[in-house]
Coordinates of C-alpha atoms in Angstrom, one line a residue:
M18 CA -0.1 0.2 -0.1
K19 CA 2.9 2.4 0.5
K20 CA 3.6 2.1 -3.3
L21 CA 0.1 3.8 -3.9
F22 CA 1.4 6.6 -1.8
F23 CA 4.1 7.3 -4.1
I24 CA 1.9 6.9 -7.1
F25 CA -0.7 9.4 -5.8
L26 CA 2.3 12.0 -5.3
A27 CA 3.5 11.4 -8.8
F28 CA 0.0 11.6 -10.1
I29 CA 0.1 14.9 -8.5
G30 CA 3.2 16.0 -10.3
V31 CA 1.9 15.0 -13.7
F32 CA -1.5 16.5 -13.0
L33 CA 0.1 19.7 -12.4
F34 CA 1.4 20.0 -15.5
T35 CA -1.2 18.4 -17.8
S36 CA -4.3 18.7 -16.4
C37 CA -4.7 21.8 -14.0
E38 CA -5.6 24.3 -16.9
K39 CA -7.9 21.9 -18.4
F40 CA -9.9 21.2 -15.4
L41 CA -9.9 23.7 -13.0
T42 CA -9.2 27.5 -15.1
V43 CA -12.3 29.6 -14.2
T44 CA -11.9 32.7 -15.9
P45 CA -13.9 34.9 -18.1
K46 CA -12.1 33.7 -21.3
T47 CA -12.2 30.0 -20.6
E48 CA -14.3 27.3 -19.2
M49 CA -13.8 23.9 -18.0
P50 CA -15.7 20.7 -19.4
K51 CA -17.9 20.7 -16.3
D52 CA -20.5 18.4 -17.5
K53 CA -17.9 15.7 -18.2
L54 CA -15.7 16.3 -15.4
F55 CA -18.5 16.3 -12.6
S56 CA -20.4 13.3 -14.3
T57 CA -18.2 10.7 -12.1
E58 CA -17.0 10.3 -8.8
G59 CA -13.5 10.0 -10.1
G60 CA -13.9 13.7 -11.7
F61 CA -14.6 15.1 -8.2
K62 CA -11.5 13.5 -7.1
D63 CA -9.4 14.8 -9.6
A64 CA -10.8 18.3 -9.4
L65 CA -10.2 18.6 -5.6
T66 CA -6.5 17.1 -6.3
G67 CA -6.2 19.9 -8.9
L68 CA -7.4 22.4 -6.2
Y69 CA -4.5 21.4 -4.1
I70 CA -2.3 22.0 -6.8
Q71 CA -3.3 25.3 -7.4
M72 CA -2.5 26.3 -3.9
N73 CA 0.9 24.9 -4.2
S74 CA 1.5 27.7 -7.0
S75 CA 4.5 29.8 -6.5
D76 CA 1.9 32.6 -6.9
A77 CA 0.2 31.5 -4.0
Y78 CA 1.3 29.0 -1.0
G79 CA 4.3 27.2 -2.8
A80 CA 6.2 30.4 -2.7
A81 CA 4.5 34.1 -2.4
M82 CA 2.3 33.5 0.4
T83 CA 4.6 31.4 2.5
Q84 CA 7.9 31.9 1.8
T85 CA 8.8 34.9 -0.6
T86 CA 6.4 38.1 -1.2
V87 CA 4.7 38.4 2.3
E88 CA 7.9 37.4 3.9
Q89 CA 9.9 40.4 1.7
L90 CA 7.0 42.6 3.9
I91 CA 9.1 42.0 7.0
G92 CA 12.7 42.0 5.8
S93 CA 12.7 38.2 6.4
W94 CA 15.5 37.9 3.5
D95 CA 18.3 39.8 2.2
V96 CA 17.5 41.9 -1.2
V97 CA 19.3 43.6 -3.9
S98 CA 19.3 47.2 -4.0
G99 CA 16.6 48.4 -6.4
S100 CA 14.7 45.2 -6.6
T101 CA 11.1 44.4 -6.2
P102 CA 11.7 42.6 -3.3
Q103 CA 13.5 45.6 -1.9
R104 CA 10.7 47.8 -2.6
I105 CA 8.2 45.4 -1.1
G106 CA 10.0 45.6 2.0
L107 CA 9.9 49.4 1.9
Y108 CA 5.9 49.2 1.1
N109 CA 6.6 51.2 -2.1
F110 CA 3.3 50.8 -3.6
A111 CA 4.0 53.6 -6.4
D112 CA 6.2 50.7 -7.7
E113 CA 5.1 48.7 -10.8
G114 CA 6.6 45.6 -9.6
V115 CA 5.4 45.8 -6.2
L116 CA 1.7 46.6 -7.4
N117 CA 2.1 43.6 -10.0
S118 CA 3.6 41.2 -7.2
F119 CA 0.5 41.5 -5.0
E120 CA -2.3 41.7 -7.7
T121 CA -0.7 38.3 -9.1
V122 CA -1.2 36.9 -5.6
Y123 CA -4.7 38.3 -5.4
G124 CA -5.7 37.0 -8.6
K125 CA -4.5 33.3 -7.6
L126 CA -6.4 33.3 -4.4
Y127 CA -9.5 34.2 -6.1
S128 CA -8.7 31.9 -8.9
I129 CA -8.5 29.0 -6.0
I130 CA -11.7 30.2 -4.8
A131 CA -13.2 30.0 -8.2
S132 CA -12.0 26.3 -8.5
A133 CA -13.4 25.3 -5.4
N134 CA -16.9 27.1 -6.1
S135 CA -17.0 25.2 -9.2
I136 CA -16.6 21.9 -7.5
L137 CA -19.4 23.0 -4.9
E138 CA -21.6 24.1 -7.8
H139 CA -22.0 20.7 -8.9
I140 CA -21.5 18.3 -5.9
D141 CA -24.9 18.3 -4.5
A142 CA -26.7 18.1 -7.7
N143 CA -24.3 15.2 -8.7
K144 CA -24.4 13.3 -5.3
A145 CA -25.6 10.3 -6.8
V146 CA -22.3 9.7 -8.5
F147 CA -20.9 9.2 -5.3
T148 CA -20.4 5.6 -3.9
N149 CA -20.6 6.4 -0.4
E150 CA -21.8 9.5 1.7
E151 CA -18.5 9.8 3.2
L152 CA -16.5 10.4 0.2
Y153 CA -19.1 13.2 -0.7
R154 CA -19.2 14.7 2.5
T155 CA -15.1 15.0 2.5
I156 CA -15.0 16.5 -0.7
K157 CA -17.6 19.1 0.0
S158 CA -16.2 19.8 3.3
E159 CA -12.6 20.4 2.0
C160 CA -13.8 22.5 -0.8
L161 CA -15.3 24.9 1.7
A162 CA -12.5 25.0 4.0
I163 CA -10.4 26.1 1.1
R164 CA -12.7 28.6 0.4
A165 CA -12.6 29.8 3.8
Y166 CA -8.7 29.5 3.9
C167 CA -8.2 31.9 1.0
H168 CA -10.7 34.3 1.9
L169 CA -9.3 34.6 5.2
D170 CA -6.0 35.4 3.7
I171 CA -7.1 38.1 1.3
I172 CA -8.8 39.8 4.0
R173 CA -5.4 39.4 6.3
L174 CA -3.4 40.8 3.4
F175 CA -5.3 43.3 1.5
G176 CA -8.2 44.1 4.0
P177 CA -8.2 46.6 7.2
V178 CA -6.5 46.0 10.5
P179 CA -9.1 44.1 12.5
T180 CA -9.0 46.5 15.4
A181 CA -10.1 49.1 12.9
P182 CA -12.2 47.1 10.2
E183 CA -14.0 50.3 8.7
E184 CA -10.6 51.7 7.5
G185 CA -9.5 49.7 4.7
N186 CA -10.7 47.9 1.6
K187 CA -14.0 46.1 1.3
F188 CA -13.8 42.5 -0.8
P189 CA -16.6 40.1 -1.9
Y190 CA -16.6 36.8 -0.7
V191 CA -17.1 34.6 -3.3
T192 CA -19.5 31.5 -3.3
T193 CA -20.6 31.2 -7.0
V194 CA -18.8 30.9 -10.3
S195 CA -20.0 34.1 -12.5
K196 CA -18.6 36.2 -15.2
V197 CA -20.6 39.3 -13.3
P198 CA -18.1 41.1 -10.8
N199 CA -18.8 40.8 -7.1
A200 CA -19.2 43.5 -4.9
G201 CA -17.1 44.0 -1.7
I202 CA -19.1 43.8 1.6
S203 CA -18.5 44.8 5.0
F204 CA -16.0 43.3 7.3
D205 CA -18.7 42.1 9.3
S206 CA -20.5 40.4 6.9
Y207 CA -17.3 38.8 5.3
K208 CA -16.4 37.4 8.9
Q209 CA -19.7 35.7 8.8
L210 CA -19.6 34.0 5.4
L211 CA -16.4 32.8 6.4
L212 CA -17.1 31.6 9.6
K213 CA -20.2 29.9 8.0
D214 CA -18.0 28.0 5.6
L215 CA -15.8 26.7 8.4
S216 CA -18.9 25.8 10.3
D217 CA -20.5 24.0 7.5
A218 CA -17.2 22.2 6.8
E219 CA -16.7 21.3 10.3
N220 CA -20.1 19.8 10.5
L221 CA -19.8 17.6 7.4
V222 CA -17.0 15.6 8.5
K223 CA -17.1 15.9 12.1
D224 CA -18.4 12.2 12.3
V225 CA -16.9 10.5 9.3
D226 CA -13.1 12.1 8.8
P227 CA -10.6 9.0 9.2
I228 CA -8.5 11.4 11.3
L229 CA -10.7 11.3 14.2
K230 CA -10.1 7.7 14.8
Y231 CA -6.7 7.0 13.3
S232 CA -3.3 8.1 13.8
L233 CA -1.5 10.5 11.0
T234 CA 0.9 7.2 11.1
Q235 CA -1.7 4.9 10.2
L236 CA -3.3 7.3 7.7
K237 CA 0.1 7.5 6.0
N238 CA 0.5 3.7 5.8
P239 CA -2.9 2.5 4.6
G240 CA -3.1 -1.7 4.6
I241 CA -3.9 -4.4 7.0
S242 CA -0.8 -4.1 9.1
S243 CA -1.6 -0.5 9.8
G244 CA -5.0 -1.2 11.3
Y245 CA -6.4 1.5 8.7
N246 CA -7.2 -0.5 5.6
P247 CA -9.9 1.3 3.8
V248 CA -11.5 0.2 0.5
D249 CA -10.7 3.6 -1.0
T250 CA -7.5 4.9 -0.2
Y251 CA -8.6 8.7 -1.3
M252 CA -9.8 8.7 2.4
A253 CA -6.0 8.3 3.7
Y254 CA -3.0 10.6 3.7
R255 CA -5.3 13.2 5.8
G256 CA -2.4 15.5 6.8
I257 CA -2.0 16.9 3.5
R258 CA -5.6 17.7 3.2
M259 CA -8.0 20.0 4.9
N260 CA -9.1 17.5 7.5
Y261 CA -11.5 18.1 10.7
F262 CA -8.5 19.3 13.0
A263 CA -7.2 21.7 10.1
I264 CA -10.7 23.1 10.0
K265 CA -10.9 23.7 13.9
G266 CA -7.0 25.2 13.6
L267 CA -8.4 27.4 10.7
Q268 CA -11.4 28.2 13.0
A269 CA -8.9 29.3 15.8
R270 CA -6.7 31.6 13.5
A271 CA -10.0 33.2 12.2
Y272 CA -11.4 33.8 15.5
M273 CA -8.2 35.7 16.4
W274 CA -8.4 37.6 13.4
F275 CA -11.8 38.7 14.1
N276 CA -11.2 39.5 17.7
E277 CA -13.3 36.5 19.2
P278 CA -10.4 35.1 21.6
E279 CA -12.8 32.9 23.8
K280 CA -13.8 31.1 20.5
A281 CA -10.6 30.9 19.1
Y282 CA -9.2 29.5 22.4
E283 CA -11.8 26.8 22.4
S284 CA -11.1 25.9 18.6
A285 CA -7.4 25.7 19.6
K286 CA -7.7 23.6 22.9
L287 CA -9.6 20.9 20.9
V288 CA -6.4 20.6 18.7
I289 CA -4.0 20.4 21.3
D290 CA -6.1 18.0 23.3
A291 CA -7.1 15.7 20.4
K292 CA -5.9 12.2 21.0
N293 CA -5.6 8.8 19.1
E294 CA -7.4 5.7 20.1
D295 CA -4.8 4.5 22.2
G296 CA -4.5 7.7 24.1
T297 CA -1.5 9.3 22.5
T298 CA -1.6 12.7 21.3
K299 CA -2.9 13.5 17.8
F300 CA -0.2 16.0 17.1
R301 CA 2.9 16.9 19.2
L302 CA 5.0 19.4 19.4
G303 CA 8.5 19.0 17.4
S304 CA 11.6 18.3 19.5
A305 CA 15.4 18.4 18.8
A306 CA 15.6 15.2 17.5
D307 CA 13.1 15.8 14.7
F308 CA 15.5 18.1 13.4
S309 CA 19.0 16.5 14.2
T310 CA 18.1 12.7 13.8
A311 CA 14.9 12.9 11.7
G312 CA 15.7 15.4 9.2
D313 CA 12.2 16.8 9.6
F314 CA 13.1 20.5 9.7
V315 CA 9.5 21.3 8.9
L316 CA 8.3 19.6 11.6
T317 CA 5.5 17.5 10.1
N318 CA 4.4 15.9 13.2
E319 CA 2.8 19.3 13.9
H320 CA 0.9 19.8 10.4
L321 CA -2.8 20.1 11.1
F322 CA -2.5 20.7 7.2
G323 CA 0.4 20.4 5.2
L324 CA 0.6 21.3 1.7
Y325 CA 2.5 18.6 -0.2
D326 CA 5.1 20.0 -2.4
F327 CA 6.1 17.5 -4.9
S328 CA 8.9 19.6 -6.1
M329 CA 10.3 21.0 -2.7
Y330 CA 13.7 19.5 -3.2
N331 CA 14.4 21.3 -6.3
R332 CA 12.9 24.5 -4.9
Y333 CA 15.1 24.5 -2.1
A334 CA 18.2 23.5 -4.4
S335 CA 17.5 26.3 -6.7
T336 CA 16.7 29.0 -3.6
Y337 CA 18.0 28.5 -0.4
A338 CA 21.0 26.1 -1.3
M339 CA 22.0 28.7 -4.1
G340 CA 21.9 31.8 -1.6
T341 CA 19.0 33.4 -3.5
I342 CA 17.2 33.3 -0.4
K343 CA 19.2 34.3 2.3
K344 CA 19.5 36.1 5.7
G345 CA 22.9 38.0 7.3
T346 CA 26.4 36.7 6.8
S347 CA 27.2 36.7 10.2
A348 CA 25.9 34.9 13.4
T349 CA 25.1 38.2 14.7
I350 CA 21.9 38.4 12.5
I351 CA 20.4 35.0 13.4
T352 CA 21.7 33.7 16.5
N353 CA 21.7 37.4 18.3
Q354 CA 18.8 39.2 16.8
L355 CA 16.3 36.6 16.3
Y356 CA 16.9 34.0 18.8
G357 CA 18.7 36.0 21.6
N358 CA 21.8 33.8 21.6
T359 CA 20.3 31.3 24.1
G360 CA 22.6 28.7 23.0
T361 CA 19.6 26.1 23.6
D362 CA 16.8 26.8 21.4
I363 CA 16.7 24.0 19.0
R364 CA 15.7 26.4 16.2
E365 CA 18.8 28.4 16.7
A366 CA 21.1 25.3 17.0
N367 CA 19.4 23.4 13.8
L368 CA 17.3 25.4 11.4
W369 CA 20.1 27.9 10.0
E370 CA 23.3 26.9 8.2
L371 CA 26.3 29.1 7.1
I372 CA 27.2 28.5 3.2
V373 CA 29.4 29.2 1.1
L374 CA 28.7 30.6 -2.3
P375 CA 30.5 30.2 -5.6
N376 CA 32.0 33.4 -5.3
Q377 CA 33.1 32.6 -2.0
A378 CA 31.1 35.0 0.0
K379 CA 29.1 33.5 2.9
C380 CA 25.6 33.8 4.1
Y381 CA 22.8 32.1 6.3
I382 CA 20.2 30.2 4.9
I383 CA 17.3 28.4 6.6
K384 CA 16.9 24.7 6.4
K385 CA 13.4 24.5 7.0
Y386 CA 12.4 23.4 3.3
K387 CA 15.6 21.0 3.0
V388 CA 14.5 17.7 2.2
A389 CA 15.5 14.2 0.6
Q390 CA 15.0 14.1 -3.0
S391 CA 13.9 10.6 -3.0
P392 CA 13.0 9.6 0.6
S393 CA 13.1 5.9 1.4
S394 CA 9.5 5.7 2.7
I395 CA 6.5 7.6 3.3
A396 CA 7.6 7.7 7.1
V397 CA 10.4 10.1 5.9
D398 CA 8.9 12.2 3.4
Y399 CA 9.0 15.5 4.4
K400 CA 7.7 17.7 1.5
Q401 CA 5.1 19.5 3.2
I402 CA 4.8 23.3 3.3
P403 CA 3.4 24.1 6.5
M404 CA -0.2 25.6 6.2
L405 CA -1.4 25.2 9.9
R406 CA 0.7 23.9 12.8
L407 CA 0.2 22.9 16.5
S408 CA 2.6 25.5 17.8
E409 CA 0.3 28.2 16.5
M410 CA -2.6 26.5 18.7
Y411 CA -0.2 26.9 21.6
M412 CA 0.6 30.7 20.6
I413 CA -3.5 31.2 20.5
A414 CA -4.0 29.3 23.6
S415 CA -1.3 31.3 25.5
E416 CA -3.0 34.6 24.4
A417 CA -6.6 33.8 24.5
A418 CA -7.0 31.5 27.7
P419 CA -7.1 32.6 31.2
L420 CA -3.8 33.7 32.4
S421 CA -3.3 30.4 34.5
E422 CA -4.0 28.1 31.6
A423 CA -2.3 30.5 29.3
Q424 CA 1.0 30.2 31.4
N425 CA 0.7 26.5 31.1
Y426 CA 0.7 26.5 27.3
W427 CA 3.2 29.0 27.3
T428 CA 5.5 26.9 29.5
T429 CA 5.0 23.6 27.4
F430 CA 5.6 25.6 23.9
K431 CA 8.9 27.0 25.4
Q432 CA 10.0 23.6 27.0
S433 CA 9.6 22.1 23.5
R434 CA 12.1 24.5 22.0
N435 CA 14.3 24.0 24.6
I436 CA 14.4 27.7 25.7
A437 CA 13.8 29.2 29.3
T438 CA 10.5 29.4 30.7
T439 CA 9.0 32.9 31.4
T440 CA 6.2 34.4 33.3
L441 CA 3.3 35.6 30.7
P442 CA 2.6 39.4 31.9
S443 CA -0.9 39.7 33.5
D444 CA -1.7 42.8 31.2
L445 CA -3.0 41.6 28.1
E446 CA -1.6 43.8 25.8
A447 CA 2.0 43.2 27.2
R448 CA 1.3 39.3 27.0
K449 CA 0.4 40.0 23.3
F450 CA 3.6 41.3 22.3
E451 CA 5.5 38.8 24.5
I452 CA 3.9 36.0 22.5
L453 CA 4.5 38.2 19.2
K454 CA 8.3 38.0 19.8
E455 CA 8.2 34.0 19.8
F456 CA 5.8 34.1 16.9
R457 CA 8.6 35.7 14.6
K458 CA 10.9 33.1 15.6
E459 CA 8.7 30.1 15.1
F460 CA 7.2 31.0 12.0
Y461 CA 10.1 32.2 9.9
A462 CA 9.8 31.6 6.2
E463 CA 6.0 30.5 6.5
G464 CA 4.1 33.7 5.8
Q465 CA 2.6 34.0 9.2
S466 CA 4.5 36.7 11.1
Y467 CA 3.5 39.7 8.9
F468 CA -0.3 38.8 9.9
A469 CA 0.7 38.8 13.4
Y470 CA 2.3 42.1 13.3
K471 CA -0.9 43.4 11.4
R472 CA -3.6 42.0 13.9
L473 CA -1.9 43.6 16.7
N474 CA -1.4 46.9 14.5
A475 CA 2.3 46.5 16.0
P476 CA 4.5 49.4 15.3
K477 CA 7.6 49.4 13.4
A478 CA 9.8 49.2 16.3
N479 CA 8.4 45.7 17.1
V480 CA 9.0 44.6 13.5
L481 CA 12.2 42.7 13.5
F482 CA 14.3 43.0 10.4
S483 CA 12.1 45.7 8.9
P484 CA 14.5 48.3 7.2
A485 CA 15.0 51.3 8.7
S486 CA 13.8 53.5 5.7
A487 CA 10.4 51.4 5.4
K488 CA 7.5 53.1 5.6
L489 CA 5.4 50.3 7.6
T490 CA 1.5 49.9 6.4
Y491 CA -0.8 47.4 6.8
L492 CA -3.1 48.9 4.4
F493 CA -2.6 48.0 1.1
P494 CA -4.0 49.8 -2.2
M495 CA -6.8 47.9 -3.6
P496 CA -5.8 45.7 -6.4
R497 CA -6.2 47.3 -10.0
T498 CA -7.5 44.0 -11.1
E499 CA -10.5 43.9 -8.8
S500 CA -12.6 46.3 -11.0
I501 CA -12.2 44.1 -14.0
N502 CA -11.8 40.5 -12.7
S503 CA -14.9 38.3 -12.2
Y504 CA -14.5 35.1 -9.9

């Protein structure tokens, strides 16, 4: 059965280059062969696979929303003078390259939403093609969750600061495929639609998702020997899909953005407390051994949802390993400024390395996405871009829980990173900014730190590595394409 997983991944790679445009392009100029695609159960499966492939585009979560464009907003990487990445870090929205970069991201996110909507548009009417209720529910749930995931990032990136929702752009929350432009709606209306999608997605799978019953190890190894032997292995490998716990994690993230901390804590706690049937934890915080022994630099055991990146080895080799994406030439930048020179932090000790470039120049690169080209087994295949992690749930709980409970979560998290435990401030605002410092270390090269700064409307002094000449802003101009695109 292990071979099936690699066949599935190979299929993703082939599908990426041969089928995604055919099946999932939804623009005013082209239309997918919907009647044919959605006339079979297999067609729905293919369409959902294509949806994840779209998410892995370099213009979306394969790079721009995780490792490049959004990270450039907070000075995560060294940049070339006069380049677009430099101007992004300076928030120069008068620059054509900067505008194009964000408009490309904006268009891609709505394109993913359009593809999710195309599946949702047909799934109820064609429910009879499904051989079982569980598969129908799962595919519908994942589409709703992905739609919510992308809409949340649109409002987080291009919308207002949550504490001042009336000061900023208004965007459509798109739930249908149409060539008619959708009107922007209020922040509150957008919130309600997004949370409804997540609630609907949760209700669809809360009784049927295999991840509720089986461990991640079992789900990655479907077969008689693992104890999970489904008739259809499409229901396996839940860690690289928007599963039930990923939905709860996204709820926690969304509730924090919409300033509903009590509900955020409730969702985060459910994920943290999740157990397998044998009583072991469903997800566990990473350890030094994951880095140094397993070589799992992206900590897949923490992933509530990790986007499988078939080309991660090549992406790493052509960017990080070549010094194209780098930070600093001395230990002062990373060891001292980022981690505080603890001498114990497992990230400080294992996640960065000094390399020598062909011109003999030296620079530091992050090893988070360093993976084996051809892993020997599923168990050591770590080609996953983190989309939702357990550590974020601990951060949310540390901020949103009552102080005594929050302190326990904070202590557990810091112990997992092998750093000194500290007492959280009793003042909530001070607590938020104390956690923010750790957030920057934890989610480097994952695209989440900028949103943490924006949610708190953090002043520039708190934004580590922001250039001195940068004019920090959390309010972006309305993408010029908004007035002409349909979704």
